[in-house]
Coordinates of C-alpha atoms in Angstrom, one line a residue:
M4 CA -87.5 46.6 -87.0
D5 CA -85.5 47.1 -90.2
E6 CA -81.7 47.3 -90.4
S7 CA -81.5 51.1 -90.4
S8 CA -83.9 51.3 -87.4
T9 CA -81.7 48.8 -85.6
Q10 CA -78.6 50.8 -86.3
I11 CA -80.3 54.0 -85.0
Y12 CA -81.5 52.2 -81.9
G13 CA -78.0 50.8 -81.3
A14 CA -76.4 54.2 -81.7
V15 CA -78.9 55.8 -79.3
Q16 CA -78.3 53.0 -76.8
A17 CA -74.5 53.5 -77.0
L18 CA -74.9 57.3 -76.7
T19 CA -77.1 56.8 -73.6
Q20 CA -74.7 54.4 -72.0
S21 CA -71.7 56.7 -72.7
S22 CA -73.6 59.7 -71.4
D23 CA -74.5 57.9 -68.2
T24 CA -71.0 56.7 -67.7
L25 CA -69.6 60.2 -68.2
F26 CA -72.2 61.8 -66.0
L27 CA -71.4 59.4 -63.1
L28 CA -67.7 59.8 -63.7
L29 CA -68.0 63.6 -63.2
G30 CA -70.0 62.9 -60.1
A31 CA -67.3 60.6 -58.8
I32 CA -64.6 63.2 -59.4
M33 CA -66.6 65.9 -57.6
V34 CA -67.2 63.7 -54.6
F35 CA -63.5 62.6 -54.7
L36 CA -62.6 66.3 -54.6
M37 CA -64.7 66.7 -51.4
H38 CA -62.1 64.6 -49.6
A39 CA -59.7 67.6 -50.1
G40 CA -62.4 69.6 -48.4
F41 CA -62.4 67.2 -45.4
A42 CA -58.6 67.5 -45.3
F43 CA -58.4 71.3 -45.3
L44 CA -61.4 71.6 -42.9
E45 CA -59.4 69.5 -40.4
V46 CA -56.1 71.2 -41.2
G47 CA -57.6 74.6 -40.4
T48 CA -59.3 73.4 -37.2
V49 CA -56.5 71.4 -35.5
R50 CA -53.4 73.0 -33.9
H51 CA -50.3 73.6 -36.0
K52 CA -48.5 70.5 -34.6
N53 CA -51.2 68.2 -36.1
Q54 CA -51.7 69.7 -39.6
V55 CA -49.5 67.3 -41.5
N56 CA -51.3 64.3 -39.8
A57 CA -54.7 65.7 -40.8
L58 CA -53.6 65.8 -44.5
V59 CA -51.9 62.4 -44.4
K60 CA -54.8 60.7 -42.7
I61 CA -57.4 61.6 -45.3
L62 CA -55.4 60.5 -48.2
S63 CA -54.2 57.3 -46.5
D64 CA -57.8 56.5 -45.5
F65 CA -58.9 56.8 -49.1
G66 CA -56.3 54.4 -50.2
V67 CA -57.2 51.8 -47.6
S68 CA -60.9 52.4 -48.3
T69 CA -60.4 51.7 -52.0
I70 CA -58.9 48.3 -51.3
A71 CA -61.4 47.4 -48.6
Y72 CA -64.4 48.4 -50.8
F73 CA -63.0 46.8 -53.9
F74 CA -62.4 43.4 -52.4
F75 CA -65.2 43.3 -49.8
G76 CA -67.5 46.3 -49.4
Y77 CA -69.0 46.6 -52.8
W78 CA -69.5 42.8 -52.9
I79 CA -71.3 42.8 -49.6
A80 CA -73.5 45.8 -50.5
Y81 CA -74.4 44.9 -54.1
G82 CA -73.3 41.3 -54.7
H83 CA -70.9 42.3 -57.5
T84 CA -67.2 41.6 -57.8
F85 CA -64.6 42.6 -60.4
F86 CA -62.9 39.2 -60.8
A87 CA -63.6 38.9 -64.5
S88 CA -61.7 39.6 -67.7
A89 CA -61.0 43.2 -68.7
P90 CA -63.3 43.0 -71.8
T91 CA -66.1 41.8 -69.6
L92 CA -65.5 44.6 -67.1
A93 CA -65.4 47.2 -69.9
A94 CA -68.8 46.1 -71.4
G95 CA -71.4 48.9 -71.5
N96 CA -68.6 51.5 -71.5
G97 CA -67.6 50.4 -68.1
Y98 CA -70.6 51.9 -66.4
E99 CA -70.4 49.4 -63.5
L100 CA -66.7 50.4 -62.9
V101 CA -67.5 54.1 -62.8
K102 CA -70.5 53.3 -60.5
F103 CA -68.0 51.5 -58.2
F104 CA -65.8 54.7 -58.2
F105 CA -68.7 56.9 -57.4
L106 CA -70.0 54.7 -54.5
L107 CA -66.4 54.3 -53.3
T108 CA -66.1 58.0 -52.8
F109 CA -69.3 57.8 -50.6
A110 CA -67.8 54.9 -48.6
A111 CA -64.5 56.6 -48.1
A112 CA -66.3 59.6 -46.7
I113 CA -66.9 57.5 -43.5
P114 CA -63.3 57.5 -42.3
A115 CA -62.9 61.1 -43.5
I116 CA -65.7 62.0 -41.2
V117 CA -64.3 60.0 -38.4
S118 CA -60.9 61.6 -38.9
G119 CA -62.2 65.0 -37.8
G120 CA -63.5 63.7 -34.6
I121 CA -60.4 61.7 -33.5
A122 CA -57.9 64.3 -34.5
E123 CA -54.8 65.2 -32.5
R124 CA -54.4 62.1 -30.4
A125 CA -55.1 59.0 -32.5
R126 CA -52.4 56.5 -33.6
F127 CA -51.9 56.2 -37.3
Y128 CA -51.9 52.5 -38.2
P129 CA -54.6 51.4 -35.8
V130 CA -56.9 54.0 -37.3
L131 CA -56.1 52.6 -40.8
I132 CA -56.9 49.1 -39.6
A133 CA -60.3 50.4 -38.3
T134 CA -60.9 52.1 -41.7
F135 CA -60.4 48.8 -43.5
F136 CA -63.0 47.0 -41.4
I137 CA -65.5 49.8 -41.3
V138 CA -65.4 50.5 -45.1
G139 CA -65.0 46.8 -46.0
F140 CA -67.6 45.3 -43.6
I141 CA -69.6 47.7 -41.4
Y142 CA -70.8 50.5 -43.7
P143 CA -71.7 48.1 -46.6
I144 CA -74.2 46.3 -44.4
F145 CA -76.5 49.3 -44.0
E146 CA -75.7 50.6 -47.5
G147 CA -76.8 47.3 -49.1
M148 CA -79.9 47.2 -46.9
I149 CA -81.1 50.6 -48.1
W150 CA -79.8 50.9 -51.6
H151 CA -79.9 47.2 -52.7
N152 CA -82.7 45.7 -50.5
N153 CA -80.3 43.3 -48.8
F154 CA -82.0 41.2 -46.0
G155 CA -85.3 42.3 -47.5
L156 CA -85.5 45.4 -45.3
Q157 CA -87.0 47.6 -48.0
S158 CA -89.4 44.9 -49.0
W159 CA -90.5 44.6 -45.4
F160 CA -91.1 48.4 -45.2
E161 CA -93.1 48.3 -48.4
T162 CA -95.2 45.4 -47.2
H163 CA -96.1 47.0 -43.8
F164 CA -96.0 50.7 -44.6
T165 CA -96.5 50.7 -48.4
V166 CA -93.3 52.7 -49.0
G167 CA -89.6 52.0 -48.3
F168 CA -87.0 54.0 -46.4
H169 CA -86.0 57.0 -48.6
D170 CA -82.4 58.3 -48.5
F171 CA -81.7 59.7 -51.9
A172 CA -78.1 60.8 -51.3
G173 CA -77.1 59.5 -48.0
S174 CA -78.1 61.7 -45.0
V175 CA -78.3 58.5 -42.9
V176 CA -76.5 55.9 -45.1
V177 CA -73.3 58.0 -45.3
H178 CA -73.4 60.9 -42.9
G179 CA -75.4 59.5 -40.1
V180 CA -73.5 56.2 -40.1
G181 CA -70.2 58.1 -40.3
G182 CA -71.1 60.5 -37.5
W183 CA -72.2 57.8 -35.1
I184 CA -69.2 55.6 -35.8
A185 CA -67.1 58.7 -35.0
L186 CA -68.8 59.2 -31.7
I187 CA -67.8 55.7 -30.5
A188 CA -64.2 56.3 -31.6
V189 CA -64.1 59.6 -29.9
I190 CA -65.4 58.1 -26.6
F191 CA -62.7 55.3 -26.8
L192 CA -60.0 57.9 -27.3
G193 CA -61.0 60.3 -24.5
M194 CA -60.3 64.0 -24.2
R195 CA -57.2 65.6 -25.5
N196 CA -54.6 66.6 -22.8
G197 CA -55.0 70.1 -21.7
R198 CA -58.8 70.4 -22.4
I199 CA -59.6 70.5 -18.6
R200 CA -57.7 73.2 -16.7
A201 CA -58.5 74.2 -13.2
G202 CA -61.7 72.1 -13.5
K203 CA -62.9 74.0 -16.5
H204 CA -63.1 73.2 -20.2
T205 CA -60.6 74.9 -22.5
N206 CA -61.3 74.9 -26.2
F207 CA -58.3 75.1 -28.5
A208 CA -58.8 77.8 -31.2
P209 CA -58.6 76.8 -34.9
S210 CA -55.1 77.1 -36.2
N211 CA -55.9 78.5 -39.7
I212 CA -59.3 80.0 -40.5
P213 CA -58.5 80.4 -44.2
F214 CA -57.8 76.7 -44.5
L215 CA -60.9 75.9 -42.6
A216 CA -62.9 78.1 -44.9
L217 CA -61.2 76.6 -48.0
G218 CA -62.3 73.1 -46.8
A219 CA -65.9 74.2 -46.3
W220 CA -66.0 75.8 -49.8
I221 CA -64.6 72.7 -51.4
L222 CA -67.1 70.5 -49.6
S223 CA -70.0 72.8 -50.5
V224 CA -69.2 72.9 -54.2
G225 CA -68.6 69.1 -54.3
W226 CA -71.8 68.5 -52.5
F227 CA -73.8 69.3 -55.7
G228 CA -72.1 66.3 -57.3
F229 CA -72.8 64.3 -54.1
N230 CA -76.5 65.1 -54.3
V231 CA -77.4 65.7 -58.0
M232 CA -75.3 62.9 -59.4
S233 CA -76.9 60.4 -57.0
A234 CA -79.4 60.0 -59.8
Q235 CA -76.7 57.9 -61.4
S236 CA -78.0 58.6 -64.9
I237 CA -78.6 61.5 -67.3
N238 CA -82.3 60.6 -67.4
G239 CA -82.6 60.9 -63.6
I240 CA -81.1 64.5 -63.3
S241 CA -83.4 66.6 -61.2
G242 CA -83.2 70.4 -60.9
L243 CA -85.2 70.1 -57.8
V244 CA -82.3 68.3 -56.1
A245 CA -79.9 71.1 -57.0
M246 CA -82.4 73.8 -55.8
N247 CA -83.1 72.0 -52.6
S248 CA -79.4 71.6 -51.9
L249 CA -78.9 75.3 -52.5
M250 CA -81.7 76.3 -50.2
A251 CA -80.6 74.0 -47.4
M252 CA -77.1 75.3 -47.7
A253 CA -78.4 78.9 -47.5
G254 CA -80.6 78.1 -44.5
G255 CA -77.6 76.5 -42.7
I256 CA -75.5 79.6 -43.4
L257 CA -78.1 82.1 -42.1
A258 CA -78.9 80.0 -39.0
A259 CA -75.2 79.7 -38.2
I260 CA -74.6 83.4 -38.5
I261 CA -77.4 84.2 -36.0
I262 CA -77.1 81.3 -33.5
G263 CA -73.3 81.1 -33.8
K264 CA -72.9 84.8 -33.1
N265 CA -70.7 85.5 -36.2
D266 CA -68.2 82.8 -35.2
P267 CA -66.3 81.9 -38.5
G268 CA -66.0 78.2 -37.5
F269 CA -69.8 77.9 -37.1
I270 CA -70.5 80.0 -40.2
H271 CA -68.4 77.7 -42.4
N272 CA -69.9 74.6 -40.9
G273 CA -73.5 75.9 -41.1
P274 CA -73.8 75.2 -44.8
L275 CA -72.4 71.7 -44.3
A276 CA -75.0 70.9 -41.7
G277 CA -77.7 72.0 -44.1
L278 CA -76.3 69.9 -46.9
V279 CA -75.9 66.8 -44.7
A280 CA -79.6 67.1 -43.7
V281 CA -81.0 67.7 -47.1
C282 CA -79.3 64.7 -48.8
A283 CA -82.1 62.2 -47.9
G284 CA -85.1 64.2 -49.2
S285 CA -83.5 66.5 -51.7
D286 CA -85.5 64.8 -54.5
L287 CA -88.8 65.1 -52.7
M288 CA -89.0 68.4 -50.8
H289 CA -90.3 71.8 -51.8
P290 CA -87.5 74.3 -51.7
L291 CA -89.1 76.0 -48.6
G292 CA -89.0 72.6 -46.9
A293 CA -85.3 72.3 -47.8
L294 CA -84.7 75.8 -46.4
L295 CA -86.3 74.9 -43.1
T296 CA -84.4 71.6 -43.0
G297 CA -81.1 73.5 -43.4
I298 CA -82.0 76.1 -40.7
I299 CA -82.9 73.4 -38.2
A300 CA -79.8 71.4 -39.0
A301 CA -77.5 74.3 -38.4
A302 CA -79.3 75.2 -35.2
I303 CA -78.8 71.6 -34.0
F304 CA -75.1 71.6 -34.9
V305 CA -74.2 74.9 -33.3
S306 CA -76.2 74.3 -30.1
L307 CA -75.2 70.7 -29.6
F308 CA -71.5 71.2 -30.5
T309 CA -71.3 74.2 -28.1
Y310 CA -72.9 72.2 -25.3
M311 CA -70.8 69.1 -26.0
Q312 CA -67.5 71.0 -26.0
N313 CA -68.2 73.0 -22.9
K314 CA -70.2 70.6 -20.7
T315 CA -69.2 67.1 -21.5
K316 CA -66.1 64.9 -21.8
I317 CA -66.8 64.0 -25.4
D318 CA -63.9 65.7 -27.2
D319 CA -65.1 65.7 -30.8
V320 CA -62.5 68.1 -32.4
L321 CA -64.5 69.1 -35.6
G322 CA -67.9 68.3 -34.2
V323 CA -68.5 65.5 -36.6
W324 CA -71.0 63.7 -34.4
P325 CA -73.4 66.7 -34.2
L326 CA -72.7 67.7 -37.8
H327 CA -72.9 64.3 -39.6
G328 CA -74.4 62.0 -37.0
V329 CA -77.2 64.0 -35.5
C330 CA -77.8 66.3 -38.6
G331 CA -77.7 63.1 -40.7
A332 CA -80.4 61.5 -38.5
W333 CA -82.4 64.7 -38.7
G334 CA -82.1 64.6 -42.5
G335 CA -83.6 61.1 -42.6
I336 CA -86.5 62.2 -40.4
A337 CA -86.9 65.6 -42.3
A338 CA -87.4 63.6 -45.6
G339 CA -90.4 62.0 -43.9
I340 CA -91.8 65.4 -42.9
F341 CA -91.1 67.8 -45.7
G342 CA -91.4 65.1 -48.4
Q343 CA -95.2 64.8 -47.6
T344 CA -97.5 66.2 -50.2
S345 CA -99.3 68.1 -47.5
L346 CA -96.2 70.2 -46.9
G347 CA -95.5 70.7 -50.6
G348 CA -93.4 67.6 -51.2
I349 CA -93.7 65.0 -53.9
G350 CA -94.8 62.3 -51.5
G351 CA -94.2 58.5 -51.4
V352 CA -92.5 58.7 -48.1
S353 CA -93.5 57.7 -44.5
L354 CA -92.4 59.5 -41.4
T355 CA -92.7 56.2 -39.4
V356 CA -90.4 54.4 -41.9
Q357 CA -87.9 57.2 -41.9
I358 CA -87.7 57.1 -38.1
I359 CA -87.3 53.3 -38.0
G360 CA -84.8 53.3 -40.8
T361 CA -82.7 56.0 -39.2
L362 CA -82.7 54.1 -35.9
I363 CA -81.5 51.0 -37.7
G364 CA -78.7 52.9 -39.3
I365 CA -77.6 54.3 -36.0
T366 CA -77.8 50.9 -34.3
I367 CA -75.6 49.3 -37.0
A368 CA -73.1 52.1 -36.8
V369 CA -72.8 52.0 -33.0
L370 CA -72.6 48.2 -32.7
G371 CA -70.1 47.9 -35.6
S372 CA -67.9 50.7 -34.3
L373 CA -68.0 49.2 -30.8
I374 CA -66.7 45.9 -32.2
V375 CA -64.0 47.5 -34.4
Y376 CA -62.7 50.2 -32.2
G377 CA -63.2 48.1 -29.1
A378 CA -61.0 45.3 -30.4
I379 CA -58.3 47.7 -31.6
H380 CA -58.4 49.6 -28.3
K381 CA -57.9 46.4 -26.4
F382 CA -55.2 44.7 -28.5
T383 CA -53.1 47.6 -29.9
G384 CA -54.4 50.8 -28.4
L385 CA -55.9 53.8 -30.3
R386 CA -54.2 56.7 -28.6
L387 CA -50.8 58.3 -28.8
S388 CA -48.7 58.4 -25.6
E389 CA -48.9 61.6 -23.5
E390 CA -45.4 62.6 -24.8
E391 CA -46.4 61.9 -28.4
E392 CA -49.5 63.9 -28.1
Y393 CA -47.7 66.8 -26.4
N394 CA -45.1 66.9 -29.3
G395 CA -47.9 66.6 -31.8
A396 CA -48.9 64.0 -34.3
D397 CA -46.8 65.6 -37.1
L398 CA -43.5 65.0 -35.4
S399 CA -44.5 61.9 -33.4
I400 CA -45.9 60.0 -36.5
H401 CA -44.5 61.6 -39.6
R402 CA -41.3 63.1 -38.3
I403 CA -41.9 66.5 -40.0
S404 CA -43.8 69.7 -39.2
A405 CA -46.1 71.7 -41.4
T406 CA -43.6 74.5 -41.7
N407 CA -39.9 74.8 -42.0
E408 CA -39.8 77.4 -39.2
D409 CA -37.2 76.7 -36.4

């Protein structure tokens, strides 16, 4: 290779690295913006006396998540640390740094998911302590197993089933794990005071439908960064991922309209159910398979959340276990169904592997959260006092209300 060819090759390499870094940075920003969606979805759902707490929790959780993931989580998942000189870290246009930012936004989604389930009666600092251990130690275990072949899990799948567990954008790794962690936290906390009256369940109405809708819109838009940018390089961009995300979202909306009987809360969560479920197989499915995945996901969410709120003592305020935990698990399995070539998919996926991998993710989430929340519940307590809950988390924790009204 002559000198001019070498220069051209070097320029192309530099441009490719820069493009990949910018591409992933834009994805990180879009997913970071989704945390505002989590915040406003919760603000619109909880009662007025807990709105400030909803906003503060999401932002505080992100700060704690950043520290936990920087020092421990990313290292556990990918074996990479940032204890090097700045010139070393900046090599290759700092792609690895931006990759950390992108994957951090995924990790921080776990406590953001949990926040919606435990709303209105959880203490502030104990929850932040739980966030540190979950993002720093529990979530990275499964993340590394699936996305970095830690413990040889993916190699074992490939040896025994010819293919590995497929989760392109985190139906199980992020949403499923987050939803099942939330379920354990919700069970430890118990029901909100006033939910049972005269022996019957009472459901508190959302405080602000426009805020709830705003949160759903922000999440839906950001989700295209969540899914499409999971390619992590310009060369890996797939229009199929974008199309399948769109179709699953539409399927979720339509199913929620019909099954949810025009309820605005269900209609705005319907697209989120579809998007949760399509993450895993968005790069494999035919758009019709993605549509069915979204329809089924929304049906699962509406039916299960309705049953749970009216027939059980599981007081999951935003329905994050059915939305993220169960629909996330469905997404992992759906990738093994609609990703098959016989159903129009690209193939290279095993339904058996998808089921086993999904169950492993659920197991790690449940056991990890039992340890973390169980320990905090025993030693410091997770729940506000009855008086604090009655006054609301805004005044009890933050000493301010969401409005200046007397």
